[in-house]
PDB file of C-alpha atoms in Angstrom:
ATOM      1  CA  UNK E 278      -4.959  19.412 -27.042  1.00 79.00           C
ATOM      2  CA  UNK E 279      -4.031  18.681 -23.847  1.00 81.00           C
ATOM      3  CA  UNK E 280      -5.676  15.728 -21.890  1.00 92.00           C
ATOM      4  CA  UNK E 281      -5.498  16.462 -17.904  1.00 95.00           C
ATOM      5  CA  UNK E 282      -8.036  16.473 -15.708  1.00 95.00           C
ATOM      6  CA  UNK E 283      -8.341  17.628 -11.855  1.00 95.00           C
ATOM      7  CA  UNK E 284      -8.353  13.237 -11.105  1.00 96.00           C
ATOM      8  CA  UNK E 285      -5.101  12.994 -13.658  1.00 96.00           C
ATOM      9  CA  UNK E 286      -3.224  16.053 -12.869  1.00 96.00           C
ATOM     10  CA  UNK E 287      -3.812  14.686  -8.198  1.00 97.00           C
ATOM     11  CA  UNK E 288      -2.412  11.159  -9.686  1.00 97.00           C
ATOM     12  CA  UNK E 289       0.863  12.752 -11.645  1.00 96.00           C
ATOM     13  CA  UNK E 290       1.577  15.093  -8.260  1.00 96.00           C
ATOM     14  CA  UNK E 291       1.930  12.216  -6.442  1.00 97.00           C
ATOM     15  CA  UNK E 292       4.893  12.060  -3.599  1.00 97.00           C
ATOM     16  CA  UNK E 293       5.090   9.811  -0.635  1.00 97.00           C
ATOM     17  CA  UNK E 294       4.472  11.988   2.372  1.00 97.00           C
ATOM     18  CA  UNK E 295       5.971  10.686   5.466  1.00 97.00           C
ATOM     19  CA  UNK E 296       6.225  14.408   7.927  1.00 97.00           C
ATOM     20  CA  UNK E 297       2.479  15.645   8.684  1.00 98.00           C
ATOM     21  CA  UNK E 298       1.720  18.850  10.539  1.00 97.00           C
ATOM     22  CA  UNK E 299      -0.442  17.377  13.374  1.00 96.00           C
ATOM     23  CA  UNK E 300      -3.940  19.135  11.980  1.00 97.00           C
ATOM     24  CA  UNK E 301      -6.344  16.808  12.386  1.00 97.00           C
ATOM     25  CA  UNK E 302      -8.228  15.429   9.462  1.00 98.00           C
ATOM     26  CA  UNK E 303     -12.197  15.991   9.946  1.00 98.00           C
ATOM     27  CA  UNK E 304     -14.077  13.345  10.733  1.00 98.00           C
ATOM     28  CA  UNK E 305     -16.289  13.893   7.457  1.00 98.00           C
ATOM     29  CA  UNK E 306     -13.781  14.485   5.351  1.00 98.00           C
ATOM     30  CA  UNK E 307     -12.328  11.130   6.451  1.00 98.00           C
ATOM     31  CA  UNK E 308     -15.425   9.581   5.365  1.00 98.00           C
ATOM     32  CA  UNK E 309     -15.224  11.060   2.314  1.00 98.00           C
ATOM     33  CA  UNK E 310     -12.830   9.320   1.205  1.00 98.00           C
ATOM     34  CA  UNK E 311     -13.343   5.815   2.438  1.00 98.00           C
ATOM     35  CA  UNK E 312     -16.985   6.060   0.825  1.00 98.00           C
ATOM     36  CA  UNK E 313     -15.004   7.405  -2.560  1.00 98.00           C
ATOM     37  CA  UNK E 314     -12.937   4.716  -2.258  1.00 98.00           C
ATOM     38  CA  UNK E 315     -15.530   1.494  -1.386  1.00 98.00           C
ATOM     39  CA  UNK E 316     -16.466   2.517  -5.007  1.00 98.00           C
ATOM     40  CA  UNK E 317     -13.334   0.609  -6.297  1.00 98.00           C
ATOM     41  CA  UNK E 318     -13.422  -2.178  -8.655  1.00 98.00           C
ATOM     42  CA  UNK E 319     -13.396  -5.694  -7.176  1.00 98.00           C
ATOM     43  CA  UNK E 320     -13.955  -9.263  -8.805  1.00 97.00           C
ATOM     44  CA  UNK E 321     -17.640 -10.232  -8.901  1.00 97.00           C
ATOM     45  CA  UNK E 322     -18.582  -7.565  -6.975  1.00 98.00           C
ATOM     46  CA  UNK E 323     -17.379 -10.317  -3.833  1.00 98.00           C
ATOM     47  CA  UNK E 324     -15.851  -6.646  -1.926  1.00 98.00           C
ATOM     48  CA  UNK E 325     -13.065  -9.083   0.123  1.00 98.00           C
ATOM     49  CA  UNK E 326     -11.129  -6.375   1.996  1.00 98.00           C
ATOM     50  CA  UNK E 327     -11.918  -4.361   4.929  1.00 98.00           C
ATOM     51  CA  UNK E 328     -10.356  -1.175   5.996  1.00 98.00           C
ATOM     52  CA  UNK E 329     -10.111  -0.883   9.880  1.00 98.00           C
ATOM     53  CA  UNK E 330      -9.604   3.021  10.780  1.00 98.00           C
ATOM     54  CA  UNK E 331      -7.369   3.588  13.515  1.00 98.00           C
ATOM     55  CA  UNK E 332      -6.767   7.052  15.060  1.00 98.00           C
ATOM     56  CA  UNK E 333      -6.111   5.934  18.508  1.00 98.00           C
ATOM     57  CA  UNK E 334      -2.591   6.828  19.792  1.00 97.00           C
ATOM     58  CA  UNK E 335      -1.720   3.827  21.713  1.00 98.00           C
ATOM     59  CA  UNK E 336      -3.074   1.405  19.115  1.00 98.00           C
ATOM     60  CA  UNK E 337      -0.911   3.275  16.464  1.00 98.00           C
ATOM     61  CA  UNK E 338       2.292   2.731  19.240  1.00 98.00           C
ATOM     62  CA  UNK E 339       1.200  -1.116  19.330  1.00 98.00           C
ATOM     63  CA  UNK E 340       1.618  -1.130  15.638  1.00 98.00           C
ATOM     64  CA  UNK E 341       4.593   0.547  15.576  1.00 98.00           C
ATOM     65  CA  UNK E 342       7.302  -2.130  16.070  1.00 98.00           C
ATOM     66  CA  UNK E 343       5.977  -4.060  13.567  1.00 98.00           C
ATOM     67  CA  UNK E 344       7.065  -1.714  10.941  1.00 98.00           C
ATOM     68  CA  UNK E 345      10.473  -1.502  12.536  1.00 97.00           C
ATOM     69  CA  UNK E 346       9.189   1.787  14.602  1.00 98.00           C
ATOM     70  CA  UNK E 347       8.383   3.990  11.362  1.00 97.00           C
ATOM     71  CA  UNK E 348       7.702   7.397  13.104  1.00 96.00           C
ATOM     72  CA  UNK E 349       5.045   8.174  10.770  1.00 97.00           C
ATOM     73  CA  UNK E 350       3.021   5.427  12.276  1.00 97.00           C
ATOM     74  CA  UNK E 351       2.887   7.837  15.175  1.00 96.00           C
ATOM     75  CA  UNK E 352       2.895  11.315  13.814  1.00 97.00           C
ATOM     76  CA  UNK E 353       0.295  10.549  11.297  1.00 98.00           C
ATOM     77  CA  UNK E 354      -3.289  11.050  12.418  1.00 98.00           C
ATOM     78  CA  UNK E 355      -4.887   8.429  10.912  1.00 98.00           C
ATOM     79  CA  UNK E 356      -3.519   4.961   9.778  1.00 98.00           C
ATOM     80  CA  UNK E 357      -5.826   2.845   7.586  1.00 98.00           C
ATOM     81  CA  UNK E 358      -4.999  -0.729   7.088  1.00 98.00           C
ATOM     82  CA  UNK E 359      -6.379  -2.266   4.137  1.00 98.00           C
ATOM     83  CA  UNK E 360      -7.324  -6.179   4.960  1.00 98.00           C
ATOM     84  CA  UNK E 361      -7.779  -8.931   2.307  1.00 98.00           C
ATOM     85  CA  UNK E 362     -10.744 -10.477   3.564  1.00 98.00           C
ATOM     86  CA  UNK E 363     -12.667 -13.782   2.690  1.00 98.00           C
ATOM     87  CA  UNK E 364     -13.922 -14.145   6.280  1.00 98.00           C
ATOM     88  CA  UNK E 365     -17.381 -12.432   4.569  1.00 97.00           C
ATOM     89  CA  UNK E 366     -18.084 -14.564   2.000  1.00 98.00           C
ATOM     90  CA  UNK E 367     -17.288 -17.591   3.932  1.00 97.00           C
ATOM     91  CA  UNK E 368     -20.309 -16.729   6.184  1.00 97.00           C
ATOM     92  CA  UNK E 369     -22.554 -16.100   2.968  1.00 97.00           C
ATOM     93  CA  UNK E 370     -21.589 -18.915   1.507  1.00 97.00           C
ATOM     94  CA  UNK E 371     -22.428 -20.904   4.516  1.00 97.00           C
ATOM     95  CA  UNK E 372     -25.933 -19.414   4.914  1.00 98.00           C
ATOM     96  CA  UNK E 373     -26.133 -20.422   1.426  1.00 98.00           C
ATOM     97  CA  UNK E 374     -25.367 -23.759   2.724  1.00 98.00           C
ATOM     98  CA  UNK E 375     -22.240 -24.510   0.667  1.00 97.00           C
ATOM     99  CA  UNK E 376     -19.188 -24.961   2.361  1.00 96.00           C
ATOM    100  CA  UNK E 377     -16.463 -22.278   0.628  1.00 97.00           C
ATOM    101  CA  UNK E 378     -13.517 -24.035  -1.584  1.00 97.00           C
ATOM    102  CA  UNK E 379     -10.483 -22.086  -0.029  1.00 97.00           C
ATOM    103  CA  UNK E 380      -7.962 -21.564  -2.953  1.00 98.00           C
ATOM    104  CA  UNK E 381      -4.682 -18.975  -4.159  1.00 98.00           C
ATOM    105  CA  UNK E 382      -7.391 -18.060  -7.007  1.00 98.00           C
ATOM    106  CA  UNK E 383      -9.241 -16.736  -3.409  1.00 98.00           C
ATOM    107  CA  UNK E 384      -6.241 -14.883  -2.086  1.00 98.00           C
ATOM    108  CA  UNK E 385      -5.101 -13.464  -5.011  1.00 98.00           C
ATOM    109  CA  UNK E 386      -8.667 -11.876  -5.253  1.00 98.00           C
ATOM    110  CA  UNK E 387      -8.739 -10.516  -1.526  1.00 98.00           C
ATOM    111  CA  UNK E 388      -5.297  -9.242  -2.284  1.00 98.00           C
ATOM    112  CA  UNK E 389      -6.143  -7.669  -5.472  1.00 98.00           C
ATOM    113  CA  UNK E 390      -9.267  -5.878  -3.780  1.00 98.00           C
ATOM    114  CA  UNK E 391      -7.711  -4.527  -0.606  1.00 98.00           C
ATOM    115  CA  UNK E 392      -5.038  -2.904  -3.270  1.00 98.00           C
ATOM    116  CA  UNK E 393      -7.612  -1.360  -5.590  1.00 98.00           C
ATOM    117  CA  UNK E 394      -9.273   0.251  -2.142  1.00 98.00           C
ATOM    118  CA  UNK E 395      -6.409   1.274  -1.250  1.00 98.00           C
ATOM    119  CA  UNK E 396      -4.972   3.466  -4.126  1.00 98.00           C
ATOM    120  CA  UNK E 397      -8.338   4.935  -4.796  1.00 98.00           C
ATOM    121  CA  UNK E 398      -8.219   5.765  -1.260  1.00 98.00           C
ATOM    122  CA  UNK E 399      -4.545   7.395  -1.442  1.00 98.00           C
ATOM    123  CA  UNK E 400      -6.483   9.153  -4.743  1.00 98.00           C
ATOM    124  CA  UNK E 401      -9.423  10.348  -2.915  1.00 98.00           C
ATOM    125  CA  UNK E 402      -6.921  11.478   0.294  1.00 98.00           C
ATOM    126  CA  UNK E 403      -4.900  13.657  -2.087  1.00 98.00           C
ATOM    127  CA  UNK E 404      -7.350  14.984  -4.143  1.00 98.00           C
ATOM    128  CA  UNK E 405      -7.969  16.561  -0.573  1.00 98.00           C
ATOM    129  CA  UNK E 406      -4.597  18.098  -0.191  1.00 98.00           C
ATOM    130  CA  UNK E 407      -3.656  15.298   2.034  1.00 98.00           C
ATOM    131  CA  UNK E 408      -0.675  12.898   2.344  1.00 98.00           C
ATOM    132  CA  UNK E 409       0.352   9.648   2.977  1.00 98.00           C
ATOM    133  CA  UNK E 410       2.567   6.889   2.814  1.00 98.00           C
ATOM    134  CA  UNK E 411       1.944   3.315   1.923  1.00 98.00           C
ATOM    135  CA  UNK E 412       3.532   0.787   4.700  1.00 98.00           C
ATOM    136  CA  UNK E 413       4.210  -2.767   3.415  1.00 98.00           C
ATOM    137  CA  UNK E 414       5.878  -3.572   6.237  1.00 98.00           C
ATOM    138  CA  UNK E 415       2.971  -4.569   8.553  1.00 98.00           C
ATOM    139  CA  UNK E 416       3.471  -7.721   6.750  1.00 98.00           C
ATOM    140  CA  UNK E 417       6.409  -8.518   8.973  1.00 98.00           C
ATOM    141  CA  UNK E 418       4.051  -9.738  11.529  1.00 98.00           C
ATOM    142  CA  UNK E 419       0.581 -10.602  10.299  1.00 98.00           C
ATOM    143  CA  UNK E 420      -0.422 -12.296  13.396  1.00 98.00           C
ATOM    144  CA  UNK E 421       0.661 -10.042  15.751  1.00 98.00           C
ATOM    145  CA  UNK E 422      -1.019  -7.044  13.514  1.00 98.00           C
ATOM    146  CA  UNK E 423      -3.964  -9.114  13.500  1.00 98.00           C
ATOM    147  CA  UNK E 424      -3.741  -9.757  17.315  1.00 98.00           C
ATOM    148  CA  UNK E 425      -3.835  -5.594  17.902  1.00 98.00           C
ATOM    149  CA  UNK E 426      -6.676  -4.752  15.295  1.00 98.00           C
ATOM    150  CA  UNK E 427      -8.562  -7.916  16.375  1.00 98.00           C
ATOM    151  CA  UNK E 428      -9.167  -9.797  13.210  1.00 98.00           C
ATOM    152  CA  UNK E 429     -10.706 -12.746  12.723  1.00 98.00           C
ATOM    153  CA  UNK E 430      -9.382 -15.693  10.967  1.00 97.00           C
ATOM    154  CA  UNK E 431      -9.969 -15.226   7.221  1.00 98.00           C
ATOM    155  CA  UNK E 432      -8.326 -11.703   7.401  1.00 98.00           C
ATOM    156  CA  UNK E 433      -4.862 -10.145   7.141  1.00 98.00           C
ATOM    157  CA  UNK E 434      -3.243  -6.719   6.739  1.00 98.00           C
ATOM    158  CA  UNK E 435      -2.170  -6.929   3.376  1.00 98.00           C
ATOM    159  CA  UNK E 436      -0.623  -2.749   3.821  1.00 98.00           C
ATOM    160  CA  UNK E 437      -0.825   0.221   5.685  1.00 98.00           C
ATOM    161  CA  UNK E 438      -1.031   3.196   4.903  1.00 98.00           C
ATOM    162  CA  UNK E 439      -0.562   6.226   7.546  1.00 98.00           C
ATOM    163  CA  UNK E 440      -2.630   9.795   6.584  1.00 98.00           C
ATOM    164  CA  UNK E 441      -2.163  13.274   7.259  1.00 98.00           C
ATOM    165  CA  UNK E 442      -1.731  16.856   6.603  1.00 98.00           C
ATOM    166  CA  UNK E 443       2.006  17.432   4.840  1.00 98.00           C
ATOM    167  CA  UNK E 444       4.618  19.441   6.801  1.00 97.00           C
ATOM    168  CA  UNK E 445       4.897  21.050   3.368  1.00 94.00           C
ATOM    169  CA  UNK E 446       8.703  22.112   4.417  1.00 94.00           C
ATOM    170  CA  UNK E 447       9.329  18.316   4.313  1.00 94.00           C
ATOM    171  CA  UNK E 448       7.869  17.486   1.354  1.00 93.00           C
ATOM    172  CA  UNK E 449      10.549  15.868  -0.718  1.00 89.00           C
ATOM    173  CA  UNK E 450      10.672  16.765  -4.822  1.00 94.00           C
ATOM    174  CA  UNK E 451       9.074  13.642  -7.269  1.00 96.00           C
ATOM    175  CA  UNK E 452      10.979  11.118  -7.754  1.00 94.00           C
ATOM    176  CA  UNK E 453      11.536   9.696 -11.121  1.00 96.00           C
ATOM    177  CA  UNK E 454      10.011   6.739 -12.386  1.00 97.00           C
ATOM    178  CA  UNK E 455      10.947   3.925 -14.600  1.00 97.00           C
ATOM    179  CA  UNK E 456      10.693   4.653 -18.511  1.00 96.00           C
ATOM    180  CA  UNK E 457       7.488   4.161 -19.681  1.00 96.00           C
ATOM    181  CA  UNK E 458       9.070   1.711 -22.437  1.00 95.00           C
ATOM    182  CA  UNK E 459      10.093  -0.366 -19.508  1.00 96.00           C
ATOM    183  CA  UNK E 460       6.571  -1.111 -17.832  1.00 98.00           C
ATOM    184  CA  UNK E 461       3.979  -0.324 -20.890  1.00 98.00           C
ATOM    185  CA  UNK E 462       4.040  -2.529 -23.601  1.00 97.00           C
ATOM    186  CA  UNK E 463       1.802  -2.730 -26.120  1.00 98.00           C
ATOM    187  CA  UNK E 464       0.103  -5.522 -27.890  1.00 98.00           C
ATOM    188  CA  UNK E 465       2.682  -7.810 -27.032  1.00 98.00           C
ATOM    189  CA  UNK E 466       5.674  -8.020 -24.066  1.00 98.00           C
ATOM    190  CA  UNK E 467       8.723  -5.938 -25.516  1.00 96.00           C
ATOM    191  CA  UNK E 468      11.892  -8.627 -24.466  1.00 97.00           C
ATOM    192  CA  UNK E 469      14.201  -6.362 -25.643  1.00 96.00           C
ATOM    193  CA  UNK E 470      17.256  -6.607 -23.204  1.00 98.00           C
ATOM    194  CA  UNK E 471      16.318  -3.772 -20.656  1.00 97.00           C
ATOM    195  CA  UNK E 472      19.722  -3.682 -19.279  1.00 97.00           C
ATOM    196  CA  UNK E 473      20.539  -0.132 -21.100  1.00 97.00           C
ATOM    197  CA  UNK E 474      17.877   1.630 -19.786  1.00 97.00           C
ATOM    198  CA  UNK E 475      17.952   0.224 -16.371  1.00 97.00           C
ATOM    199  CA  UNK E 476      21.708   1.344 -16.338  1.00 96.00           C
ATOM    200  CA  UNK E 477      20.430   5.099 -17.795  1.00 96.00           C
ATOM    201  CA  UNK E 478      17.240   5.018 -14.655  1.00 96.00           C
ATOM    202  CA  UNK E 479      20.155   3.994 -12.001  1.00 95.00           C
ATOM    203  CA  UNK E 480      21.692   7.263 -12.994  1.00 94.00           C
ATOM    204  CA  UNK E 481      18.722   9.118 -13.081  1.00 94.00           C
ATOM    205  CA  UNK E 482      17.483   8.214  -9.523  1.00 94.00           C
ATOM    206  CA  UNK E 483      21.578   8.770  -8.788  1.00 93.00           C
ATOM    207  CA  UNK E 484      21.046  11.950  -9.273  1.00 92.00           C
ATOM    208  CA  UNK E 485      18.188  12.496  -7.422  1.00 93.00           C
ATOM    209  CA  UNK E 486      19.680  10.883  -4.252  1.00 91.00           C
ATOM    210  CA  UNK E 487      22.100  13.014  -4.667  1.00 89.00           C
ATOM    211  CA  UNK E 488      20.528  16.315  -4.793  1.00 87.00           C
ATOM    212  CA  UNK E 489      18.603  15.134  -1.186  1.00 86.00           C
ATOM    213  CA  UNK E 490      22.319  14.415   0.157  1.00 81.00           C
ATOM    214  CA  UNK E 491      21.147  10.864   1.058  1.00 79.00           C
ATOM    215  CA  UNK E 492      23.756   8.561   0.254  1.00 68.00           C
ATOM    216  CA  UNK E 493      22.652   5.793  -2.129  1.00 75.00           C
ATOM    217  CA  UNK E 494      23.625   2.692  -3.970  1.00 82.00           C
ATOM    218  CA  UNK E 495      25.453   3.946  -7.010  1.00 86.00           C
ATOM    219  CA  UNK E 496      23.369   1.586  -8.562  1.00 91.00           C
ATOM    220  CA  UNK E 497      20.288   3.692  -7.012  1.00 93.00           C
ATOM    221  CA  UNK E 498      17.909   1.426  -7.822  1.00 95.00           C
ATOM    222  CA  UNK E 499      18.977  -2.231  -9.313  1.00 95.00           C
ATOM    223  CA  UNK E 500      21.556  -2.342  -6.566  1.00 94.00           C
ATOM    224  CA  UNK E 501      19.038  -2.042  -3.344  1.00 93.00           C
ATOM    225  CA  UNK E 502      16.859  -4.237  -5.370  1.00 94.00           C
ATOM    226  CA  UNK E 503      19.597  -6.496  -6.046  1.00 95.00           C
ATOM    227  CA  UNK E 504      20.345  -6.379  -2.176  1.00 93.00           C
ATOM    228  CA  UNK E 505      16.480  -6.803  -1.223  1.00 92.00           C
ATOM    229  CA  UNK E 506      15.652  -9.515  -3.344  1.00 96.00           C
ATOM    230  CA  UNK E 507      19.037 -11.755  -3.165  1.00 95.00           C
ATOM    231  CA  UNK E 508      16.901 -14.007  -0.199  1.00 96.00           C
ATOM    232  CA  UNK E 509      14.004 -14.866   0.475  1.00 96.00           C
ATOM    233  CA  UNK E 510      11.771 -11.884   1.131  1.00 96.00           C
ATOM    234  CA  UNK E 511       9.146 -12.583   4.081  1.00 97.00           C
ATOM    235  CA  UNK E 512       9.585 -16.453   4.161  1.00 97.00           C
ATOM    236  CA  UNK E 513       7.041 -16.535   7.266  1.00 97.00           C
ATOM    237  CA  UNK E 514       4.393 -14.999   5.205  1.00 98.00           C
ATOM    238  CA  UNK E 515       2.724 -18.047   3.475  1.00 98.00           C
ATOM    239  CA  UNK E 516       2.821 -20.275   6.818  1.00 98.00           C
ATOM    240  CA  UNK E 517       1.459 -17.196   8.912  1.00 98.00           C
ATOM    241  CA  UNK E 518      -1.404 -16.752   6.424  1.00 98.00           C
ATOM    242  CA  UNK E 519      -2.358 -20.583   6.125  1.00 98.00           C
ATOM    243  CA  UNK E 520      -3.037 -20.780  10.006  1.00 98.00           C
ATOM    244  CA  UNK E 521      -4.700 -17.022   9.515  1.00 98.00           C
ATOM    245  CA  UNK E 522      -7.070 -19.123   7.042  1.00 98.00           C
ATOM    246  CA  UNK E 523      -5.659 -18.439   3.864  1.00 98.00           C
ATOM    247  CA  UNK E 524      -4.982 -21.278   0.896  1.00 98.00           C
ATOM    248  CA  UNK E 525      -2.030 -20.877  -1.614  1.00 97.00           C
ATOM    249  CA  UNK E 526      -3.219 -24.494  -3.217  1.00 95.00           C
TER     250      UNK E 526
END
């Protein structure tokens, strides 16, 4: 028996689309999704993101730099940012009149919620035959993102993601994903040395480098890591966010 269904078989298709065709995405459509994906699970039902829609050209260009001038954050025609967002409940809570305890417990949850919205988003956009790509690197300014979208203290963009139609003659093949024995465990953590199998997915994604003529790591994916993660990664983030209104106590 095989178990797929239409929601399973849009989630295993999955590739990160960064060349669109320039058709624009209808406006209903487009709401479509963001209702489809307000239907995400979040912790207490406290809903602490908000997704500001952004289709205007020039706001798009303002946002640019931030992510190191990725040209999809131009070409795309629509780039969602998914906020973690507490500024909501503070003002409940205060009508309430309790003042809100600030706390990482807090942030983790807005952080947690504005990633759950966003992958059923990316879910509901490619169920649709669109594509997208996640950016992470609006992080590299929170303030200054913050400063172009307007947001309030209490709210940050915790990712991007920009949304189109494919330029399906740039759509690049899967790529391969860590061995499920790696990242699924069951009943208890396997700590089994990994290092085999990390050596055997290194070749794998190798090999698919390769075949796209980009020129890679040899070490396709420890050794960028390995690169990435050898300093500090974002070490104005934490400050940025604590005068944004955030608590990591």
């Amino acid at each position: 028996m095989s178990y797929s269904t239409p929601v399973t078989d849009v989630m295993n298709n999955h590739v990160t689309v960064r060349f669109f065709n320039g058709q624009p995405i209808p406006e209903e459509m487009l709401q479509a999704i963001l209702d489809a994906a307000r239907r995400a699970p979040t912790s207490s039902n406290m809903q602490t993101y908000s997704i500001v829609v952004v289709r205007d050209q020039e706001t798009k260009k303002a946002l640019a730099p931030i992510t190191n001038n990725q040209k999809h954050m131009i070409t795309s025609e629509v780039f969602l940012a998914f906020c973690a967002d507490i500024k909501r409940l503070e003002t409940a809570v205060a009508n309430q009149g309790v003042e809100m305890a600030k706390s990482l417990e807090l942030t983790l949850i807005a952080t947690i919620d504005a990633a759950l919205v966003g992958m059923s988003a990316q879910t509901a956009a490619e169920s649709f035959g669109l594509g997208g790509v996640m950016i992470g690197a609006i992080r590299n300014d929170p303030k200054k993102a913050a400063e172009i979208l307007d947001l309030p203290d209490g709210v940050f963009v915790a990712y991007g993601m920009c949304l189109g139609w494919p330029d399906h003659e740039k759509i690049p093949p899967q790529k391969p994903r860590l061995p499920a024995g790696l990242t699924v465990h069951y009943e208890q953590y396997n700590t089994a040395d990994p290092t085999a199998a990390i050596d055997a997915y290194d070749d794998t994604l190798t090999g698919h480098y390769g075949q796209l003529d980009r020129n890679q790591h040899i070490a396709a994916w420890s050794g960028p890591i390995a690169q990435r993660l050898g300093s500090p990664m974002r070490p104005h983030l934490r400050p940025d966010l604590e005068e944004m209104g955030f608590s990591f106590e």
